Tab-separated table of C-alpha atoms and ligand atoms in Angstrom:
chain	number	residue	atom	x	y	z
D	13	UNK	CA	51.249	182.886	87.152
D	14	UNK	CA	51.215	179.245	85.973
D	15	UNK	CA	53.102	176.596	87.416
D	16	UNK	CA	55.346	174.083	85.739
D	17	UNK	CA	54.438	170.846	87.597
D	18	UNK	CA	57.887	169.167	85.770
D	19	UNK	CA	59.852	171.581	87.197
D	20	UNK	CA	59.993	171.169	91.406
D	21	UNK	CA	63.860	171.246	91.648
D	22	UNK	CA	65.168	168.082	93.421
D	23	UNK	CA	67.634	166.031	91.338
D	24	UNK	CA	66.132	168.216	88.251
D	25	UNK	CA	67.622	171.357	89.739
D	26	UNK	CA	70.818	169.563	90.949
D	27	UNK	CA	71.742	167.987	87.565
D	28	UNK	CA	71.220	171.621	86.254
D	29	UNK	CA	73.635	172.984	88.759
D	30	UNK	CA	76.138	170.647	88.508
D	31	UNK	CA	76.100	170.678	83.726
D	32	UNK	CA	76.280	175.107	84.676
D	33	UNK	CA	79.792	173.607	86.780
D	34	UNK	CA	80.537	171.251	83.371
D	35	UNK	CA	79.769	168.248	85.886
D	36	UNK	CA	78.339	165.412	84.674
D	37	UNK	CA	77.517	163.177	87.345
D	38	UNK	CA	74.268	161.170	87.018
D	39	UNK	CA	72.517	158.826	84.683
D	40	UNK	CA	76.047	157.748	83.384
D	41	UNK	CA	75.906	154.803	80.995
D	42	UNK	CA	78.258	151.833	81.337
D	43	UNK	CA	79.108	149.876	78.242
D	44	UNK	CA	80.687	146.777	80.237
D	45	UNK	CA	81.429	145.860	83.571
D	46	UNK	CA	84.417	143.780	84.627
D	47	UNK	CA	85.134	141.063	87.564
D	48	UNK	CA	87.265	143.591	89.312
D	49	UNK	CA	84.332	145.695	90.027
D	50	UNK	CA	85.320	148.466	87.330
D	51	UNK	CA	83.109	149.311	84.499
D	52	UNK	CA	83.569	151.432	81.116
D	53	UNK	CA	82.547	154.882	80.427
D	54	UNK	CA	82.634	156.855	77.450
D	55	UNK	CA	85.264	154.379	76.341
D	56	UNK	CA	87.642	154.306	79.518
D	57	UNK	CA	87.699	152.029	82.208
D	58	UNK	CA	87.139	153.457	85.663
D	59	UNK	CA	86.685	151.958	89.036
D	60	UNK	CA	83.385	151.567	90.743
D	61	UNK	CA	83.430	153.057	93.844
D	62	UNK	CA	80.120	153.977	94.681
D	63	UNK	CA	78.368	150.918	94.075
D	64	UNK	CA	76.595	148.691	96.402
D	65	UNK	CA	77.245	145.261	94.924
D	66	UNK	CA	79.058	145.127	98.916
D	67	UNK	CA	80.439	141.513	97.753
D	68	UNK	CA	81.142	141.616	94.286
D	69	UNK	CA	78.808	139.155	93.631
D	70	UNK	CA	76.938	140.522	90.858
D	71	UNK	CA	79.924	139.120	88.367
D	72	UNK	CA	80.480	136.070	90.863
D	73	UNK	CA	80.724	132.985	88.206
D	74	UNK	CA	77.968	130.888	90.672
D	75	UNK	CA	75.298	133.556	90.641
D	76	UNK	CA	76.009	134.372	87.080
D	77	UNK	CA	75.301	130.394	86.050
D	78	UNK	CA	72.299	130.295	88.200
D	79	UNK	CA	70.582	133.379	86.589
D	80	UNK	CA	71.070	131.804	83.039
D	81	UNK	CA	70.176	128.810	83.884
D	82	UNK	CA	66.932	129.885	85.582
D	83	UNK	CA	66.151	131.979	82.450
D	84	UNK	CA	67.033	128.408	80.269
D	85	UNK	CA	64.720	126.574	82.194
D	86	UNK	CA	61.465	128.953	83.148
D	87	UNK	CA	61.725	131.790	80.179
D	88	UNK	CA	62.414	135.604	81.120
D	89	UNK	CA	59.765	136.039	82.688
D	90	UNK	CA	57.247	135.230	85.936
D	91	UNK	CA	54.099	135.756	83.818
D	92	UNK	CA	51.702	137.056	86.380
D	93	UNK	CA	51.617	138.699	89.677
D	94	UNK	CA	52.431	136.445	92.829
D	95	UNK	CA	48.740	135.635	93.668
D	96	UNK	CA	47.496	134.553	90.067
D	97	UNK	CA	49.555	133.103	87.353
D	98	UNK	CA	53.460	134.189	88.071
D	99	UNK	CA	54.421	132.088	91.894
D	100	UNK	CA	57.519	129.925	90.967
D	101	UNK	CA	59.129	127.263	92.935
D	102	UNK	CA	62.220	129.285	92.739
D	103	UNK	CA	60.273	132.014	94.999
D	104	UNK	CA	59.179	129.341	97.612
D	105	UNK	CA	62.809	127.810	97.740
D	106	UNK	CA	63.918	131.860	98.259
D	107	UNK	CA	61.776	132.530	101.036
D	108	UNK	CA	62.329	129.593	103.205
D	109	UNK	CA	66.178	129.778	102.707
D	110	UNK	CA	66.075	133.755	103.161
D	111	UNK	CA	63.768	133.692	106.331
D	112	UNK	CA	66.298	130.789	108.203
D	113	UNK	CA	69.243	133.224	107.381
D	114	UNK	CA	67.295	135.993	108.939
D	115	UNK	CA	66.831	133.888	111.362
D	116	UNK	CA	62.676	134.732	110.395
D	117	UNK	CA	59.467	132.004	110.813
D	118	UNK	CA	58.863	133.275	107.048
D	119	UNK	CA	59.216	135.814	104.294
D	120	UNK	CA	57.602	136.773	101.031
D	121	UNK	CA	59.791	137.904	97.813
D	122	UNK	CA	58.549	141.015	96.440
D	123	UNK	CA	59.480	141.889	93.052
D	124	UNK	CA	62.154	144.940	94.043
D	125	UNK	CA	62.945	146.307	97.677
D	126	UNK	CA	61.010	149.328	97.066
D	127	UNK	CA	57.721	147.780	96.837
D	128	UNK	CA	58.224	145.504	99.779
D	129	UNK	CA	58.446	148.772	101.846
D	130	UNK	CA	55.682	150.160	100.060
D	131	UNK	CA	53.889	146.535	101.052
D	132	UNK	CA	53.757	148.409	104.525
D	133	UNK	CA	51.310	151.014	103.392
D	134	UNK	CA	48.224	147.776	104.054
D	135	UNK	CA	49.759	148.295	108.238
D	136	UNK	CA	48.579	151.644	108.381
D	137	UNK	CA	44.702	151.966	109.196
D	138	UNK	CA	43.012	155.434	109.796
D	139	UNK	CA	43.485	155.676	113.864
D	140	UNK	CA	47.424	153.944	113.321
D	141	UNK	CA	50.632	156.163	113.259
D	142	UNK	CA	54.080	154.869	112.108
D	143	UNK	CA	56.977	156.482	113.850
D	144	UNK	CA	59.646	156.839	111.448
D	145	UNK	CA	63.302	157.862	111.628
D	146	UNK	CA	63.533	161.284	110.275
D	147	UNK	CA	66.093	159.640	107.931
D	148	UNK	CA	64.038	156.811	106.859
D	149	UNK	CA	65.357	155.653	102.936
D	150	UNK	CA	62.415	157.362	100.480
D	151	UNK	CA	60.258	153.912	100.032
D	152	UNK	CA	59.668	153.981	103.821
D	153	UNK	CA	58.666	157.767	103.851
D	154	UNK	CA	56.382	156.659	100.395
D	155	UNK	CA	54.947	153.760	102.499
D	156	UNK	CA	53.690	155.471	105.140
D	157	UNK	CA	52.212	158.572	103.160
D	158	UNK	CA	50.442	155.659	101.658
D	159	UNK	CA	48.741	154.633	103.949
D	160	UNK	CA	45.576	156.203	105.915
D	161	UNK	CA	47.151	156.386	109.387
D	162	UNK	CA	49.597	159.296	110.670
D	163	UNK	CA	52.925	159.882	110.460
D	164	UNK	CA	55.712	160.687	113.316
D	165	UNK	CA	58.690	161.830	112.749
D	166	UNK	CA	61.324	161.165	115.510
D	167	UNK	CA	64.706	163.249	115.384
D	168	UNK	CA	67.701	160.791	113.754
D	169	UNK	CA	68.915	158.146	116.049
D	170	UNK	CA	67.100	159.674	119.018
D	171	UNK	CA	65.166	156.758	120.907
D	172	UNK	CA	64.622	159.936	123.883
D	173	UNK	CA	62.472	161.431	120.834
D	174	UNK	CA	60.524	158.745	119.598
D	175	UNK	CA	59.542	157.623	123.173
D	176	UNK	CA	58.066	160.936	123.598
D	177	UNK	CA	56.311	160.891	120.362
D	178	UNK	CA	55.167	157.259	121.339
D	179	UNK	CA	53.657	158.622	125.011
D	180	UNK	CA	51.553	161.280	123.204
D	181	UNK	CA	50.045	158.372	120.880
D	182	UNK	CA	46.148	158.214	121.592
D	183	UNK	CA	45.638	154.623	123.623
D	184	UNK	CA	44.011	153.279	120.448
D	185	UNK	CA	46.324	153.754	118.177
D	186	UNK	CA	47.991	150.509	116.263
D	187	UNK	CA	51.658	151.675	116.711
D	188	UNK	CA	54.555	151.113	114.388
D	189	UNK	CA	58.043	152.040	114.698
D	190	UNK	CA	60.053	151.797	111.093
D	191	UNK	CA	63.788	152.306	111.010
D	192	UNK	CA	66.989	151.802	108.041
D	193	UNK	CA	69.264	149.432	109.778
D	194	UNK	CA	72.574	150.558	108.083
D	195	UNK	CA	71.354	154.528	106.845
D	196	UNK	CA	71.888	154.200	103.089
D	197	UNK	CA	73.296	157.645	102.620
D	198	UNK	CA	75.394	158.248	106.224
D	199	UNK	CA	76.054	155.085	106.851
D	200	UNK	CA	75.828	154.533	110.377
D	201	UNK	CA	73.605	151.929	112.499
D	202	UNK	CA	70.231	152.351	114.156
D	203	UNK	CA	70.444	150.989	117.662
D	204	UNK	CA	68.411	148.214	117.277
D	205	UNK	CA	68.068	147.185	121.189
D	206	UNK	CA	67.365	150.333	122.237
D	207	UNK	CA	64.329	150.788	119.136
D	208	UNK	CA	62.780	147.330	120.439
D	209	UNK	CA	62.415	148.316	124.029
D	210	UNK	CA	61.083	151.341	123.313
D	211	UNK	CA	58.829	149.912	120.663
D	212	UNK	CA	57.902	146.990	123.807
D	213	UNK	CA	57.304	149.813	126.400
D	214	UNK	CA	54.724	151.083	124.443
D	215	UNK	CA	53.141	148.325	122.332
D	216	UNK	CA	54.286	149.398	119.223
D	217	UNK	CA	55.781	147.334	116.281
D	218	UNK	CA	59.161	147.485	115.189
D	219	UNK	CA	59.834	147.170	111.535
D	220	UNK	CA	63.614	147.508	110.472
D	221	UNK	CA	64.807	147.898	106.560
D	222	UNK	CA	68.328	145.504	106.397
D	223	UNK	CA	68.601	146.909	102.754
D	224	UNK	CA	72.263	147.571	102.937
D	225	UNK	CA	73.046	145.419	105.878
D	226	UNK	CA	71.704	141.864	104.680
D	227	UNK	CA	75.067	139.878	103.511
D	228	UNK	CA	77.086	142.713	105.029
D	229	UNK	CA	76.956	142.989	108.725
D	230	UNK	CA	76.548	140.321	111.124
D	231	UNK	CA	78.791	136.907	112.206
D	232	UNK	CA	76.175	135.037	109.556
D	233	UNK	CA	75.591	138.151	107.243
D	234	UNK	CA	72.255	138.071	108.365
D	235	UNK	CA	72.599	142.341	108.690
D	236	UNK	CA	72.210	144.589	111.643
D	237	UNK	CA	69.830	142.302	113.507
D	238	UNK	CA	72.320	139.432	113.683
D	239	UNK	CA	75.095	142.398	115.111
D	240	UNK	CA	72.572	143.676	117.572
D	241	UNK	CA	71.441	139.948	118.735
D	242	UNK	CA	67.562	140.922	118.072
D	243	UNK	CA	66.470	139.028	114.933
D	244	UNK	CA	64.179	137.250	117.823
D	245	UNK	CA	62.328	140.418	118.573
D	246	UNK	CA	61.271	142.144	115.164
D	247	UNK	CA	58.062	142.290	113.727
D	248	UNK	CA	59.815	142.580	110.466
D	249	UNK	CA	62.686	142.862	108.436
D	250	UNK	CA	62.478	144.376	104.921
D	251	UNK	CA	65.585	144.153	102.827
D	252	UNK	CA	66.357	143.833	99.117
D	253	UNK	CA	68.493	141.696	96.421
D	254	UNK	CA	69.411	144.814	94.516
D	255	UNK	CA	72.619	145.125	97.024
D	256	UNK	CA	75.316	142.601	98.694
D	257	UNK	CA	72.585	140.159	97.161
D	258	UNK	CA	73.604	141.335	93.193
D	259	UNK	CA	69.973	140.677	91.972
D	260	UNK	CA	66.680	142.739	92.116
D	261	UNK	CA	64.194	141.612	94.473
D	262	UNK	CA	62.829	142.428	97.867
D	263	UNK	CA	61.666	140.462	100.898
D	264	UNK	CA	59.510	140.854	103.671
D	265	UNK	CA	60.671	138.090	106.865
D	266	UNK	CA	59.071	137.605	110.706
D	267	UNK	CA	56.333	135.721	112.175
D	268	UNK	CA	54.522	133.823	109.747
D	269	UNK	CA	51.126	135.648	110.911
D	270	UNK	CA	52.921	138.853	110.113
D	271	UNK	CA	54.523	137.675	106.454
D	272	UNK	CA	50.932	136.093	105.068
D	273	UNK	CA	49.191	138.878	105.956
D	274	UNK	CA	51.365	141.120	103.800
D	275	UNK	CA	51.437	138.653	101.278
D	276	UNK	CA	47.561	138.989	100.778
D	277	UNK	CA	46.836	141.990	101.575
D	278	UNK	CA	49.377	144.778	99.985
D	279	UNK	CA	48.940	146.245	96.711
D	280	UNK	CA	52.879	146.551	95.677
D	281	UNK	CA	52.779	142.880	96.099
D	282	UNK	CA	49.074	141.600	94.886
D	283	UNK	CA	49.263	144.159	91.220
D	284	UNK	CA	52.774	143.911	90.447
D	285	UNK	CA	54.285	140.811	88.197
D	286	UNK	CA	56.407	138.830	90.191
D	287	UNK	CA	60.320	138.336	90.062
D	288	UNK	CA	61.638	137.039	87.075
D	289	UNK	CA	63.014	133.770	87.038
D	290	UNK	CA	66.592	134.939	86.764
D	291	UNK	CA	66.511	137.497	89.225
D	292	UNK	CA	65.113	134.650	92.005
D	293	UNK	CA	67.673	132.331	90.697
D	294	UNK	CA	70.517	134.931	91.059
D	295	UNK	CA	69.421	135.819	94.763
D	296	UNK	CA	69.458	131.966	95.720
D	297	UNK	CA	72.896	131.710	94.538
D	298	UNK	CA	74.335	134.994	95.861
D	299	UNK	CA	72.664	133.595	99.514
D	300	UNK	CA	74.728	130.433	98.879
D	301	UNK	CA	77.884	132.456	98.432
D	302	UNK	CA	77.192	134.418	101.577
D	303	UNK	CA	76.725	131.591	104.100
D	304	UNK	CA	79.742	129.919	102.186
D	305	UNK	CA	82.479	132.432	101.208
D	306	UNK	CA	82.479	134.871	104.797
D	307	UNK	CA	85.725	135.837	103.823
D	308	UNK	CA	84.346	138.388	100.910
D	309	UNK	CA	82.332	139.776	103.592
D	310	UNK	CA	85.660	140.211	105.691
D	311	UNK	CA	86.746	142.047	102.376
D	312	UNK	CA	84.496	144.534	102.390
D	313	UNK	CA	84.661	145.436	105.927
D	314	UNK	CA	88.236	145.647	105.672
D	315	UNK	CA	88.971	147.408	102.535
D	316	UNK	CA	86.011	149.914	104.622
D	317	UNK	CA	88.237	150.310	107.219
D	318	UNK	CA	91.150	151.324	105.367
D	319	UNK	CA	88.751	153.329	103.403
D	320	UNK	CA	87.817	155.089	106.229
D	321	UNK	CA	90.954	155.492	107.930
D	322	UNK	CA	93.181	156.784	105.059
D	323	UNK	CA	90.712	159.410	104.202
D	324	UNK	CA	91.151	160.652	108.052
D	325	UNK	CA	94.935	160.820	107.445
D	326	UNK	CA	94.135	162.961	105.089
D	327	UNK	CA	91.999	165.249	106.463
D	328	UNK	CA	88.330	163.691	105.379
D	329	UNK	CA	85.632	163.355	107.240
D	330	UNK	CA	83.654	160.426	107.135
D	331	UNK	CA	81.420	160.582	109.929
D	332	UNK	CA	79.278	159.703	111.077
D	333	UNK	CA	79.507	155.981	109.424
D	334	UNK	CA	80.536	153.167	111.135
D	335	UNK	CA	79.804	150.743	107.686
D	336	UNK	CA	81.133	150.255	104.243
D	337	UNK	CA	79.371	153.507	103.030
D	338	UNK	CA	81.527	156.114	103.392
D	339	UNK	CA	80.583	159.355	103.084
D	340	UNK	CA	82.704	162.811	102.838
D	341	UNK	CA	80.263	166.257	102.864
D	342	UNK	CA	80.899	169.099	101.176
D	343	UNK	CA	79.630	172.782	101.877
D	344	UNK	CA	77.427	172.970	98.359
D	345	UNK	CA	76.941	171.392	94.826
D	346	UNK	CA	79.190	173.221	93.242
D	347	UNK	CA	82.206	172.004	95.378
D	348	UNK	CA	81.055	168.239	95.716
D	349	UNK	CA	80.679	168.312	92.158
D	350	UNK	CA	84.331	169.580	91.048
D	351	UNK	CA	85.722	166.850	93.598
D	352	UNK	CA	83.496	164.733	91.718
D	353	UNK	CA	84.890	165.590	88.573
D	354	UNK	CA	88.647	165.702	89.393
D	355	UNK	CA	88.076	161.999	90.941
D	356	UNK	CA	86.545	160.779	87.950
D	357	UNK	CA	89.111	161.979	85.888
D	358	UNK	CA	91.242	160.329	87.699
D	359	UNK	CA	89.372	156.596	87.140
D	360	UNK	CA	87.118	156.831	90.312
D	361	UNK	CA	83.547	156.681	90.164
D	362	UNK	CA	81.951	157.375	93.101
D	363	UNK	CA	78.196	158.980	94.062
D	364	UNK	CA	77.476	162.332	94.226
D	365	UNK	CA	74.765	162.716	96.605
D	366	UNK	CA	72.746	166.226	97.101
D	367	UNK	CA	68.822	166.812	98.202
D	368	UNK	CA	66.026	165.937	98.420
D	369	UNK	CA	68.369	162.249	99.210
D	370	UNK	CA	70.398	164.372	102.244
D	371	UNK	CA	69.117	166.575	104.292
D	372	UNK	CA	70.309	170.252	105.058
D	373	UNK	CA	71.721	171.181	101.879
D	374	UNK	CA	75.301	170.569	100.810
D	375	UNK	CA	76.239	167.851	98.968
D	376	UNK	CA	78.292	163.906	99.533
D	377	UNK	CA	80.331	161.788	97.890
D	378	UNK	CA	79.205	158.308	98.770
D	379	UNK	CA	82.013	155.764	98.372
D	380	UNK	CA	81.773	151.978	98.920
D	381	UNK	CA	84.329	149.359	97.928
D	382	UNK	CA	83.216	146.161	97.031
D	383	UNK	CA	84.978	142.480	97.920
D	384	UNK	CA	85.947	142.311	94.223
D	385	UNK	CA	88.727	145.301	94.775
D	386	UNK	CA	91.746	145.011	96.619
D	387	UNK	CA	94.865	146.975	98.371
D	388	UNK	CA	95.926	148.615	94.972
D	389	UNK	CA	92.525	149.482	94.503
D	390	UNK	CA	92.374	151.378	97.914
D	391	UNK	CA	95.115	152.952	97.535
D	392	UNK	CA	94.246	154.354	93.996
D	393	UNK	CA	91.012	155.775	95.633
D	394	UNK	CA	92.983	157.424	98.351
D	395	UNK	CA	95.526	158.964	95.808
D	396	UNK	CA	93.004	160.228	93.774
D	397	UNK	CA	91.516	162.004	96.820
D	398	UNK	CA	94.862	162.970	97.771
D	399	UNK	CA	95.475	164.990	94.538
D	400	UNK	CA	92.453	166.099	94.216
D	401	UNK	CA	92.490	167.554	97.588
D	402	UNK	CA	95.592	169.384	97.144
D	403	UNK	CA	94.236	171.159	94.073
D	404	UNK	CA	90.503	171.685	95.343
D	405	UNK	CA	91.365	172.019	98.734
D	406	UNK	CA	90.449	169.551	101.483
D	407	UNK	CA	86.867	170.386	103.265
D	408	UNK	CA	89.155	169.358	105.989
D	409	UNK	CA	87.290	168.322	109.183
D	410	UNK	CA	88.616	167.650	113.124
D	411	UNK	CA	91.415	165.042	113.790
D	412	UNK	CA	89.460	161.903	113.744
D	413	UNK	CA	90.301	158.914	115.961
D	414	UNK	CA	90.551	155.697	113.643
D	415	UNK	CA	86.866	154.001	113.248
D	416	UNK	CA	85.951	151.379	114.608
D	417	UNK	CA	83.616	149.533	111.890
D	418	UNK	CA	80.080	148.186	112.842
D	419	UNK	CA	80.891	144.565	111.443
D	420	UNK	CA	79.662	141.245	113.818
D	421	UNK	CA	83.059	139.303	113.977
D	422	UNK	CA	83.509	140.302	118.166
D	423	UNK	CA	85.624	143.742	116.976
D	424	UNK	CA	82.192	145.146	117.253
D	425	UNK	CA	82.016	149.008	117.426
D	426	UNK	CA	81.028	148.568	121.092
D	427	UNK	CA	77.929	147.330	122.486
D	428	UNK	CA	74.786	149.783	123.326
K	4	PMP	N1	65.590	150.465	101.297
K	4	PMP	C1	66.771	151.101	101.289
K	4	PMP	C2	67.365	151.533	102.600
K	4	PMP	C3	67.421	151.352	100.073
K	4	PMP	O1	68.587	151.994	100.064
K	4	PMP	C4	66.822	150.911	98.864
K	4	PMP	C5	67.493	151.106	97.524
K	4	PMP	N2	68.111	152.292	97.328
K	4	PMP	C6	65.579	150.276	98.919
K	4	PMP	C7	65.007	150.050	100.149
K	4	PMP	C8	64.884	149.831	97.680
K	4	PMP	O2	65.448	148.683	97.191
K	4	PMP	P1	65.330	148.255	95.639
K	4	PMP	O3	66.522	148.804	94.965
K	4	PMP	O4	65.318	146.778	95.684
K	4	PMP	O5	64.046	148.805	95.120
């Protein structure tokens, strides 16, 4: 028997699937993109809701400016990896501005967020073991295969779990605990307080990826470390510009010791060209907006909420998220993907999510709104689920108590 090494299934299988269904969900091509967060597809205009420009700022007229600008002034490219020939002034401005709003002694910009979780690979010696969160995002999972230490898998959200994993560590092992803040697919919260005293009881590291929560949750923005009052007691944050910060880019931020070590020592960072002009440029700006315009964040928590909350009137489920990704399951492909269909049909894009990126089969639709929509725009979401339901069928879950959204402003979904 041979075996086809390009054909393993995974988004492969599921794209197959869905075209059998006449669903055509993925690698979609947008001619334009407007303010309003809506973009157009085979020649009609539909609205985004699925992306995770969280603000809107990725058509904000600032961060636009800056990015040409930047590319006016220092070419379209870094020209060489941080180390050698490609470190910009633009990077140094990014990293001290981005490590004060984490509230971080320093950070290092990494040319996307991927690679500054792969940066952690360099942690992970042959006696370490990272202890990740079975739900880790992929570039965390990648990271620590990476490496030469073990890995631990502790059961989602369950601190009970990792702290037995962490008692049957040999004495010598280097220990480090890595955890999403905001869960990019489910949306809801690690519980950040709870992660750092385990992490303290045992002497192990606590690493947290703010990917989807930098700019988003938080008083400041400053993510799920500024909600949980811990940005004091991280080893370190990873995040990304590719989100609420409408660029590409990542960043590793904590105790300067921490940050230069990374800086020198991992290979996503040392053989890798840096970020382009632009892209810094773009992520400076979209900072600037954050600290200065709170009230798109406000925005996009609210429109979340409403999100949330008319889809349990109508019999969806969007547990278990607390955030602005909302998520609705379905039983298998086949039915995410006609609910897929009917919505964008109706002028809603939104994700459709199956394996290997959830677990336990089935399949999601992954909505977020983003500060650029508004009221209309909510409702015109919710109608299109509405219809859609009535003809599909609703994969209608319990009577849901209104959510209470994981935001930083004191209507905090409860302390732990
Ligand atoms: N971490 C998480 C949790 C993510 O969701 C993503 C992007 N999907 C990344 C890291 C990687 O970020 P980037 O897009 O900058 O490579």
């Amino acid at each position: 028997m041979t075996v086809d090494p390009f054909a393993k299934g995974g988004l492969h299988q599921a794209e197959a699937i869905l075209k059998a269904h006449g669903v055509d969900a993925y690698f979609r091509s947008m001619a334009a993109r407007t303010g309003d967060s809506h973009a157009v597809i085979d020649g009609r205009k539909v609205m985004l809701a699925g992306s995770n420009d969280y603000l809107g700022l990725s058509t904000h007229p600032a961060v636009i400016e800056a990015a040409v600008n930047a590319a006016r002034r220092l070419g379209t490219s870094a020209g060489g990896s941080r180390a050698l020939s490609g470190t910009l002034d633009l990077h140094g401005e990014l990293e001290e501005r981005i490590a004060a709003f984490l509230g971080q002694e320093a950070a290092v910009v990494t040319t996307t967020g991927f690679q500054a979780n792969l940066a952690l690979s360099a942690l992970l010696g042959r006696s370490d073991i990272a202890f990740l969160d079975a739900r880790v995002h992929a570039s965390l999972l990648e990271a620590a295969r990476l490496g030469w230490g073990r890995v631990r898998r502790y059961r989602h959200l369950d601190t009970a779990h990792l702290r037995e994993l962490l008692a049957a560590a040999p004495d010598d092992a280097g220990r480090l605990v890595v955890t999403d803040g905001m869960f990019s697919m489910d949306g809801d919260v690690a519980d950040l307080r709870a992660l750092r005293d385990a992490a303290d009881d045992f002497g192990a590291k606590l690493i947290v990826d703010a990917a989807h929560d930098m700019g988003v949750l938080g008083n400041r923005g400053a993510g799920l470390a500024e909600h949980c009052e811990v940005e004091d007691g991280l080893d370190l944050i990873t995040a990304t510009f590719s989100k609420a910060f409408a660029s590409i880019g990542g960043v590793l931020a904590g105790p300067a010791g921490n940050v230069h070590y990374l800086r020198s020592n991992a290979r996503s960072i040392l053989f890798s060209a840096a970020l382009p002009p632009a892209s810094a440029a773009a992520a400076l700006a979209a900072l600037t907006v954050v600290e200065t315009e709170p009230e798109r964040r406000t925005r996009t928590l609210d429109l979340a909420e409403g999100l949330h909350n008319g889809l349990r009137t109508l019999g969806f489920d969007t547990r278990p998220s607390t955030t602005p990704i909302v998520p609705v399951r379905f039983a298998d492909l086949a039915a995410g993907g006609a609910f897929w269909a009917a919505l964008f049909r109706a002028g809603v894009f939104t994700n459709l999510v199956a394996a290997p990126a959830i677990p336990g089969g089935g399949a999601m639709l992954r909505l977020t709104l983003t500060a650029n929509h508004d009221e209309t725009h909510l409702a015109t979401v919710l109608e299109a689920f509405d219809t859609a339901g009535r003809r599909l069928g609703v994969p209608r879950g319990p009577d849901l108590p209104p959510v209470r959204l994981t935001r930083g402003d004191g209507r905090r979904a409860g302390r732990r």
